[in-house]
CSV table of C-alpha atoms and ligand atoms in Angstrom, one decimal:
chain,number,residue,atom,x,y,z
A,1,MET,CA,26.2,-38.8,8.7
A,2,LYS,CA,28.3,-41.8,7.7
A,3,PHE,CA,31.2,-39.9,8.2
A,4,THR,CA,30.7,-37.6,11.0
A,5,TRP,CA,32.4,-39.9,13.5
A,6,SER,CA,35.2,-40.8,11.2
A,7,TYR,CA,38.3,-39.4,13.1
A,8,VAL,CA,37.2,-41.8,15.9
A,9,PRO,CA,38.5,-45.4,15.0
A,10,PRO,CA,42.1,-44.0,14.6
A,11,LEU,CA,42.1,-42.1,17.5
A,12,VAL,CA,40.4,-44.9,19.8
A,13,LEU,CA,43.3,-47.6,18.1
A,14,GLU,CA,45.8,-44.6,19.3
A,15,ALA,CA,44.6,-44.7,22.8
A,16,ALA,CA,44.2,-48.5,23.2
A,17,ILE,CA,47.9,-48.9,21.9
A,18,ARG,CA,49.2,-46.4,24.1
A,19,HIS,CA,47.9,-48.0,27.2
A,20,ARG,CA,49.2,-51.7,26.1
A,21,VAL,CA,45.2,-53.0,25.7
A,22,PHE,CA,46.3,-55.4,22.5
A,23,ASP,CA,49.7,-56.2,24.3
A,24,VAL,CA,48.1,-57.3,27.7
A,25,LEU,CA,45.1,-59.0,25.6
A,26,ASP,CA,47.6,-61.2,24.2
A,27,ALA,CA,48.5,-63.0,27.0
A,28,GLY,CA,44.7,-64.0,27.0
A,29,PRO,CA,41.3,-62.8,27.2
A,30,LYS,CA,40.4,-60.5,30.1
A,31,THR,CA,37.5,-58.4,31.6
A,32,VAL,CA,37.8,-54.7,32.0
A,33,LYS,CA,39.0,-54.6,35.6
A,34,GLU,CA,41.7,-57.2,35.0
A,35,THR,CA,42.8,-54.8,32.1
A,36,ALA,CA,42.5,-51.8,34.0
A,37,GLU,CA,44.8,-53.6,36.6
A,38,ALA,CA,47.3,-54.8,34.2
A,39,THR,CA,47.4,-51.5,32.4
A,40,GLY,CA,47.0,-49.0,34.9
A,41,ALA,CA,44.6,-46.9,32.8
A,42,SER,CA,40.8,-46.1,34.2
A,43,GLU,CA,38.0,-48.8,34.2
A,44,ARG,CA,35.5,-45.9,32.6
A,45,GLY,CA,38.0,-45.2,29.9
A,46,LEU,CA,39.1,-48.5,29.2
A,47,ARG,CA,35.2,-49.9,29.0
A,48,ILE,CA,34.0,-47.0,26.6
A,49,ILE,CA,37.2,-47.7,24.5
A,50,MET,CA,36.8,-51.3,24.4
A,51,ASN,CA,33.5,-51.4,23.4
A,52,VAL,CA,34.1,-49.2,20.4
A,53,LEU,CA,36.9,-51.6,19.4
A,54,VAL,CA,34.4,-54.7,19.8
A,55,GLY,CA,32.3,-52.4,17.0
A,56,LEU,CA,35.3,-52.2,15.1
A,57,GLU,CA,35.8,-55.9,15.4
A,58,PHE,CA,39.4,-55.3,16.7
A,59,LEU,CA,38.3,-56.7,19.9
A,60,ALA,CA,35.3,-59.6,20.8
A,61,LYS,CA,33.4,-60.1,23.4
A,62,VAL,CA,33.9,-63.8,25.1
A,63,ASP,CA,32.5,-65.3,28.3
A,64,ALA,CA,32.2,-63.9,31.7
A,65,GLY,CA,32.7,-60.3,30.0
A,66,ARG,CA,35.7,-60.7,29.0
A,67,TYR,CA,37.2,-59.5,25.9
A,68,ALA,CA,40.0,-60.8,23.6
A,69,LEU,CA,41.8,-60.1,20.7
A,70,THR,CA,40.3,-60.7,17.3
A,71,PRO,CA,43.0,-62.6,14.2
A,72,GLU,CA,43.3,-59.3,13.1
A,73,SER,CA,44.2,-57.2,16.2
A,74,ALA,CA,46.5,-60.4,17.5
A,75,ALA,CA,48.6,-59.7,14.1
A,76,PHE,CA,48.8,-56.4,13.7
A,77,LEU,CA,48.2,-54.5,16.9
A,78,VAL,CA,50.4,-56.3,19.4
A,79,SER,CA,53.3,-54.3,19.7
A,80,THR,CA,55.6,-57.1,20.1
A,81,LYS,CA,54.9,-59.1,17.1
A,82,PRO,CA,56.8,-58.6,13.5
A,83,GLY,CA,53.5,-57.5,11.8
A,84,PHE,CA,52.9,-54.4,14.3
A,85,GLN,CA,51.4,-51.7,12.5
A,86,GLY,CA,50.4,-49.3,15.3
A,87,GLY,CA,53.5,-47.4,14.6
A,88,ILE,CA,51.6,-45.1,11.7
A,89,LEU,CA,48.6,-44.7,14.1
A,90,THR,CA,50.6,-43.3,17.3
A,91,HIS,CA,51.6,-40.7,15.2
A,92,ALA,CA,47.9,-39.4,14.2
A,93,SER,CA,47.0,-37.5,17.3
A,94,ARG,CA,50.3,-35.6,17.9
A,95,GLN,CA,52.0,-35.4,14.4
A,96,LEU,CA,48.9,-35.5,12.0
A,97,ILE,CA,45.7,-34.5,13.0
A,98,PRO,CA,47.0,-31.1,14.2
A,99,LYS,CA,48.2,-30.4,10.9
A,100,TRP,CA,44.9,-31.8,9.2
A,101,LEU,CA,42.9,-29.4,11.4
A,102,LYS,CA,44.2,-26.5,9.3
A,103,LEU,CA,43.0,-28.1,6.0
A,104,THR,CA,40.6,-25.8,5.0
A,105,GLU,CA,43.5,-22.9,5.2
A,106,ILE,CA,45.9,-25.1,3.7
A,107,VAL,CA,43.3,-26.0,0.6
A,108,GLY,CA,42.9,-21.9,0.8
A,109,THR,CA,46.7,-21.0,0.2
A,110,GLY,CA,47.8,-24.8,-1.4
A,111,LYS,CA,50.8,-24.7,1.0
A,112,PRO,CA,51.0,-26.4,4.4
A,113,GLU,CA,52.3,-24.5,7.5
A,114,ALA,CA,55.2,-26.9,7.7
A,115,ALA,CA,56.6,-28.9,5.1
A,116,VAL,CA,58.1,-32.1,5.7
A,117,ASN,CA,59.9,-32.5,2.5
A,118,GLN,CA,62.1,-29.6,3.7
A,119,GLN,CA,64.8,-30.6,6.3
A,120,GLY,CA,64.0,-28.7,9.4
A,121,ALA,CA,60.3,-30.3,9.8
A,122,GLY,CA,61.1,-33.1,7.6
A,123,VAL,CA,64.1,-34.6,10.4
A,124,GLU,CA,62.0,-33.9,13.2
A,125,PHE,CA,58.8,-35.6,11.6
A,126,PHE,CA,61.1,-38.6,10.6
A,127,GLN,CA,63.5,-39.0,12.9
A,128,GLN,CA,61.0,-41.7,14.9
A,129,PHE,CA,58.6,-42.1,12.4
A,130,VAL,CA,60.5,-44.5,10.1
A,131,THR,CA,61.4,-46.8,12.7
A,132,ASP,CA,57.7,-46.8,13.2
A,133,ILE,CA,56.8,-47.7,9.8
A,134,PHE,CA,59.5,-50.4,9.2
A,135,PRO,CA,56.7,-53.3,9.5
A,136,MET,CA,54.6,-51.6,6.5
A,137,SER,CA,57.3,-52.3,4.1
A,138,TYR,CA,59.3,-55.4,5.4
A,139,PRO,CA,57.2,-58.0,3.9
A,140,SER,CA,57.2,-56.1,0.6
A,141,ALA,CA,61.0,-55.8,0.8
A,142,LYS,CA,61.0,-59.4,1.2
A,143,VAL,CA,59.2,-60.1,-1.9
A,144,LEU,CA,61.4,-58.0,-4.0
A,145,ALA,CA,64.3,-59.4,-2.7
A,146,GLU,CA,63.2,-63.1,-3.5
A,147,HIS,CA,61.9,-61.5,-7.1
A,148,LEU,CA,65.6,-60.1,-7.4
A,149,GLN,CA,67.3,-63.1,-6.8
A,150,LEU,CA,70.7,-61.2,-6.2
A,151,LYS,CA,73.9,-63.1,-6.8
A,152,GLY,CA,77.8,-62.1,-6.1
A,153,ASP,CA,78.8,-58.9,-5.3
A,154,ALA,CA,75.5,-56.9,-5.7
A,155,LYS,CA,75.6,-53.0,-5.1
A,156,VAL,CA,72.2,-51.6,-4.0
A,157,LEU,CA,71.4,-47.9,-3.5
A,158,ASP,CA,68.7,-46.9,-0.9
A,159,LEU,CA,67.7,-43.6,-1.5
A,160,ALA,CA,65.7,-41.8,1.4
A,161,ALA,CA,66.4,-45.0,3.4
A,162,GLY,CA,64.8,-44.0,6.6
A,163,SER,CA,64.7,-47.2,8.9
A,164,GLY,CA,66.8,-49.2,5.9
A,165,VAL,CA,63.8,-51.7,5.5
A,166,TRP,CA,64.4,-52.0,1.8
A,167,GLY,CA,67.9,-52.4,1.7
A,168,ILE,CA,68.0,-54.8,4.6
A,169,ALA,CA,65.9,-57.1,3.2
A,170,LEU,CA,68.3,-57.1,0.0
A,171,ALA,CA,71.5,-57.2,1.8
A,172,GLN,CA,69.9,-60.3,4.0
A,173,SER,CA,68.9,-62.2,0.7
A,174,SER,CA,72.9,-62.6,-0.1
A,175,PRO,CA,76.3,-62.3,1.5
A,176,GLY,CA,77.8,-60.2,-1.2
A,177,VAL,CA,75.0,-57.4,-1.3
A,178,THR,CA,76.4,-53.8,0.0
A,179,VAL,CA,74.4,-51.1,0.3
A,180,THR,CA,74.6,-47.4,0.2
A,181,ALA,CA,71.9,-45.6,2.2
A,182,VAL,CA,71.3,-42.0,1.5
A,183,ASP,CA,69.1,-39.4,4.1
A,184,TRP,CA,69.4,-36.4,5.8
A,185,ALA,CA,72.3,-36.6,8.1
A,186,ASP,CA,70.2,-35.9,11.1
A,187,VAL,CA,67.7,-39.4,10.3
A,188,LEU,CA,70.6,-41.4,9.2
A,189,PRO,CA,71.2,-42.4,13.2
A,190,ALA,CA,67.9,-44.0,12.7
A,191,THR,CA,68.8,-46.0,9.6
A,192,GLN,CA,72.3,-46.9,11.4
A,193,ALA,CA,70.1,-48.3,14.6
A,194,THR,CA,68.2,-50.8,12.5
A,195,VAL,CA,70.6,-52.0,10.5
A,196,ARG,CA,73.2,-52.5,13.4
A,197,LYS,CA,69.8,-54.5,15.1
A,198,PHE,CA,70.0,-56.7,11.9
A,199,GLY,CA,74.0,-57.6,12.2
A,200,LEU,CA,74.4,-55.9,8.6
A,201,THR,CA,76.6,-52.4,9.5
A,202,ASP,CA,79.6,-53.5,7.7
A,203,ARG,CA,78.0,-54.1,4.6
A,204,TYR,CA,76.7,-50.4,4.7
A,205,THR,CA,77.8,-46.9,3.3
A,206,PHE,CA,76.2,-43.9,4.9
A,207,VAL,CA,75.4,-40.7,2.9
A,208,GLY,CA,73.9,-37.6,4.5
A,209,GLY,CA,72.4,-35.0,2.6
A,210,ASP,CA,69.4,-34.0,0.3
A,211,LEU,CA,68.4,-36.4,-2.2
A,212,LEU,CA,69.4,-33.7,-5.0
A,213,GLU,CA,72.7,-33.1,-3.6
A,214,ALA,CA,74.2,-35.8,-1.8
A,215,ASP,CA,76.9,-38.1,-3.9
A,216,PHE,CA,75.1,-41.3,-5.0
A,217,GLY,CA,78.4,-42.7,-6.3
A,218,HIS,CA,78.1,-44.9,-9.1
A,219,GLY,CA,77.9,-48.4,-10.6
A,220,HIS,CA,75.2,-49.7,-8.3
A,221,ASN,CA,73.1,-52.6,-9.5
A,222,VAL,CA,69.7,-51.8,-8.0
A,223,ALA,CA,68.5,-48.5,-7.0
A,224,LEU,CA,65.2,-48.4,-4.0
A,225,LEU,CA,62.9,-45.4,-3.9
A,226,GLY,CA,60.7,-46.3,-0.9
A,227,HIS,CA,58.1,-44.2,-0.3
A,228,ILE,CA,59.8,-40.7,-1.1
A,229,LEU,CA,58.4,-39.4,-4.7
A,230,HIS,CA,54.9,-38.6,-3.0
A,231,SER,CA,56.6,-36.0,-0.7
A,232,GLU,CA,59.0,-34.8,-3.5
A,233,GLY,CA,56.4,-34.1,-6.1
A,234,GLU,CA,56.4,-34.3,-9.7
A,235,ALA,CA,59.3,-32.0,-10.4
A,236,ARG,CA,61.9,-33.2,-8.2
A,237,SER,CA,60.9,-36.6,-8.6
A,238,ARG,CA,61.6,-36.2,-12.3
A,239,LYS,CA,65.1,-34.9,-11.3
A,240,LEU,CA,65.9,-37.6,-8.6
A,241,LEU,CA,65.1,-40.7,-11.4
A,242,LYS,CA,67.3,-39.1,-13.9
A,243,LYS,CA,70.1,-38.7,-10.9
A,244,THR,CA,69.1,-42.1,-9.8
A,245,PHE,CA,69.7,-43.5,-13.5
A,246,ASP,CA,72.8,-41.9,-14.0
A,247,ALA,CA,74.2,-43.6,-10.6
A,248,LEU,CA,73.1,-47.1,-11.8
A,249,ALA,CA,75.1,-49.7,-13.8
A,250,PRO,CA,73.9,-50.9,-17.4
A,251,GLY,CA,71.3,-53.9,-16.6
A,252,ALA,CA,70.3,-52.3,-13.2
A,253,THR,CA,66.8,-52.5,-11.8
A,254,ILE,CA,64.8,-49.3,-10.3
A,255,ALA,CA,62.4,-50.3,-7.6
A,256,ILE,CA,60.1,-47.9,-6.3
A,257,GLY,CA,57.3,-48.4,-3.7
A,258,GLU,CA,54.6,-46.0,-3.5
A,259,PHE,CA,50.8,-45.6,-3.1
A,260,LEU,CA,49.8,-45.4,-6.7
A,261,VAL,CA,46.3,-43.9,-8.0
A,262,GLU,CA,44.3,-45.0,-10.8
A,263,ASP,CA,45.1,-43.0,-13.9
A,264,ASP,CA,41.5,-40.8,-13.3
A,265,ARG,CA,42.5,-40.7,-9.4
A,266,SER,CA,39.3,-42.2,-8.9
A,267,GLY,CA,40.5,-44.4,-6.3
A,268,PRO,CA,41.8,-46.3,-4.7
A,269,LEU,CA,40.5,-44.2,-1.6
A,270,GLY,CA,43.7,-44.6,0.5
A,271,SER,CA,46.2,-43.4,-2.4
A,272,LEU,CA,43.5,-40.3,-2.3
A,273,PHE,CA,43.3,-39.9,1.2
A,274,PHE,CA,47.5,-39.9,1.3
A,275,ALA,CA,47.3,-37.2,-1.5
A,276,ALA,CA,45.4,-35.0,0.8
A,277,ASN,CA,48.2,-36.0,3.4
A,278,MET,CA,50.8,-34.5,1.2
A,279,LEU,CA,48.7,-31.4,0.4
A,280,VAL,CA,48.5,-30.9,4.5
A,281,ASN,CA,52.4,-32.0,5.0
A,282,THR,CA,54.3,-31.0,1.6
A,283,ASP,CA,54.8,-28.1,-0.7
A,284,GLU,CA,54.5,-30.2,-3.8
A,285,GLY,CA,53.5,-33.9,-2.6
A,286,ASP,CA,50.6,-35.9,-4.1
A,287,THR,CA,50.4,-39.5,-5.3
A,288,PHE,CA,50.5,-40.6,-8.7
A,289,SER,CA,49.8,-43.4,-11.2
A,290,PHE,CA,51.7,-46.1,-12.6
A,291,ALA,CA,51.5,-44.4,-16.1
A,292,GLU,CA,52.8,-41.0,-14.8
A,293,ILE,CA,55.8,-42.8,-12.6
A,294,SER,CA,56.5,-44.9,-16.1
A,295,ALA,CA,56.2,-42.1,-18.2
A,296,TRP,CA,59.1,-40.5,-15.9
A,297,LEU,CA,61.3,-43.4,-16.0
A,298,LYS,CA,61.0,-43.4,-19.5
A,299,GLN,CA,62.3,-39.6,-19.8
A,300,ALA,CA,65.1,-40.4,-17.3
A,301,GLY,CA,66.0,-43.3,-20.0
A,302,PHE,CA,64.9,-46.4,-17.8
A,303,VAL,CA,62.9,-49.3,-19.9
A,304,ASP,CA,60.5,-51.8,-19.5
A,305,ALA,CA,58.7,-50.7,-16.5
A,306,ARG,CA,56.3,-52.8,-14.8
A,307,LEU,CA,54.5,-53.6,-11.6
A,308,LEU,CA,55.6,-56.0,-9.0
A,309,ASP,CA,52.8,-57.0,-6.5
A,310,ALA,CA,53.9,-56.7,-3.0
A,311,PRO,CA,51.9,-57.6,0.2
A,312,GLY,CA,50.6,-53.9,1.5
A,313,PRO,CA,49.4,-51.0,0.9
A,314,ALA,CA,51.7,-50.1,-1.7
A,315,PRO,CA,52.5,-52.1,-5.0
A,316,LEU,CA,56.2,-52.1,-6.7
A,317,VAL,CA,57.2,-50.3,-9.6
A,318,LEU,CA,60.3,-52.2,-11.3
A,319,ALA,CA,62.3,-50.4,-14.4
A,320,THR,CA,65.4,-51.3,-15.9
A,321,LYS,CA,68.4,-49.4,-16.8
A,322,SER,CA,69.4,-51.0,-20.3
B,401,LIG,C1,58.4,-41.8,4.5
B,401,LIG,S1,60.1,-42.2,4.6
B,401,LIG,C2,60.2,-43.7,3.9
B,401,LIG,C3,61.8,-44.4,4.6
B,401,LIG,C4,62.1,-45.8,3.6
B,401,LIG,N1,62.7,-45.5,2.5
B,401,LIG,C5,60.6,-46.4,3.7
B,401,LIG,O1,60.2,-46.8,2.7
B,401,LIG,O2,60.0,-47.1,4.8
B,401,LIG,C6,60.7,-41.1,3.6
B,401,LIG,C7,62.2,-40.8,4.1
B,401,LIG,O3,62.7,-39.7,3.0
B,401,LIG,C8,63.8,-38.8,3.7
B,401,LIG,N2,63.6,-37.8,2.9
B,401,LIG,C9,62.6,-37.2,2.7
B,401,LIG,N3,62.9,-36.1,1.7
B,401,LIG,C10,64.1,-36.1,1.8
B,401,LIG,C11,65.4,-35.3,0.9
B,401,LIG,N4,64.9,-34.5,0.5
B,401,LIG,N5,66.6,-35.5,1.1
B,401,LIG,C12,67.0,-36.6,1.7
B,401,LIG,N6,66.2,-37.4,2.5
B,401,LIG,C13,64.8,-37.2,2.8
B,401,LIG,C14,63.3,-38.8,5.1
B,401,LIG,O4,64.1,-38.4,6.2
B,401,LIG,C15,62.8,-40.6,5.3
B,401,LIG,O5,63.5,-41.2,6.1
């Protein structure tokens, strides 16, 4: 029974985000009627979902029937705040759940209906999504930049750049950093838009194409692979790591952001769920353990595979080209 209504929290959160409930309560506590006036949504709808959000501890009932944000919703669900994580939730009902409804058939065949690791479905899926997940990785990218302490002219290769979040944090950390960002050509406008927003366009080169076909150039000091191995799957990830190794200068660092699983795949639950998300959305995708990724890195030629703790759901795996 515990799981019967498990799909309710993300859908209630999505509805509240889309109706700007957290945004209007950020200005101060409100009654349902005041929230309805501020958002244009129905009083009945808001009353019911706002009570669910109280039960989930994303809202609190304060005096005189007013509802207030809790510290967690104030930090992560107000769209104007830098920590806003609602982007990933607003994809649930339109982009993810419709595909998950086919899970029984997908388990039967082992194949998704549409695979986002392929350019056609992938471009449509990622064009907006990459910008929405920028806040998920930006704090980790800042930690990586702090850890690497890049100085002078450093060349960074940002693979599957998406919003450009990883390369942007490194470019911000030192004026000599230049970035080569690789992604499908039709997703690169999203990368370019974010890079422009941060005023970094003159330090960027953009390369459009499939990761196993695009020209990575050579002599890079850092390679960034943020949330890409899970959709590529083992065979393509191994090829990608070898290709990345060849594009790096001696002494360079590779940094991989991933939702890791325990060696025996008994947890953490979020990474096991994400493996199922890869089953639903990709041809060969999965989540992997530190031991598995370390072995692939070693086979590609890297040494000293290690973990860097980072804020958020994904630690970083680092290794060195000796
Ligand atoms: C989950 S997003 C990650 C974006 C970014 N690195 C981050 O951590 O936020 C995956 C990105 O990889 C790109 N991508 C996926 N498969 C690709 C492929 N085979 N060739 C080129 N780009 C690919 C997608 O367009 C998307 O921008």
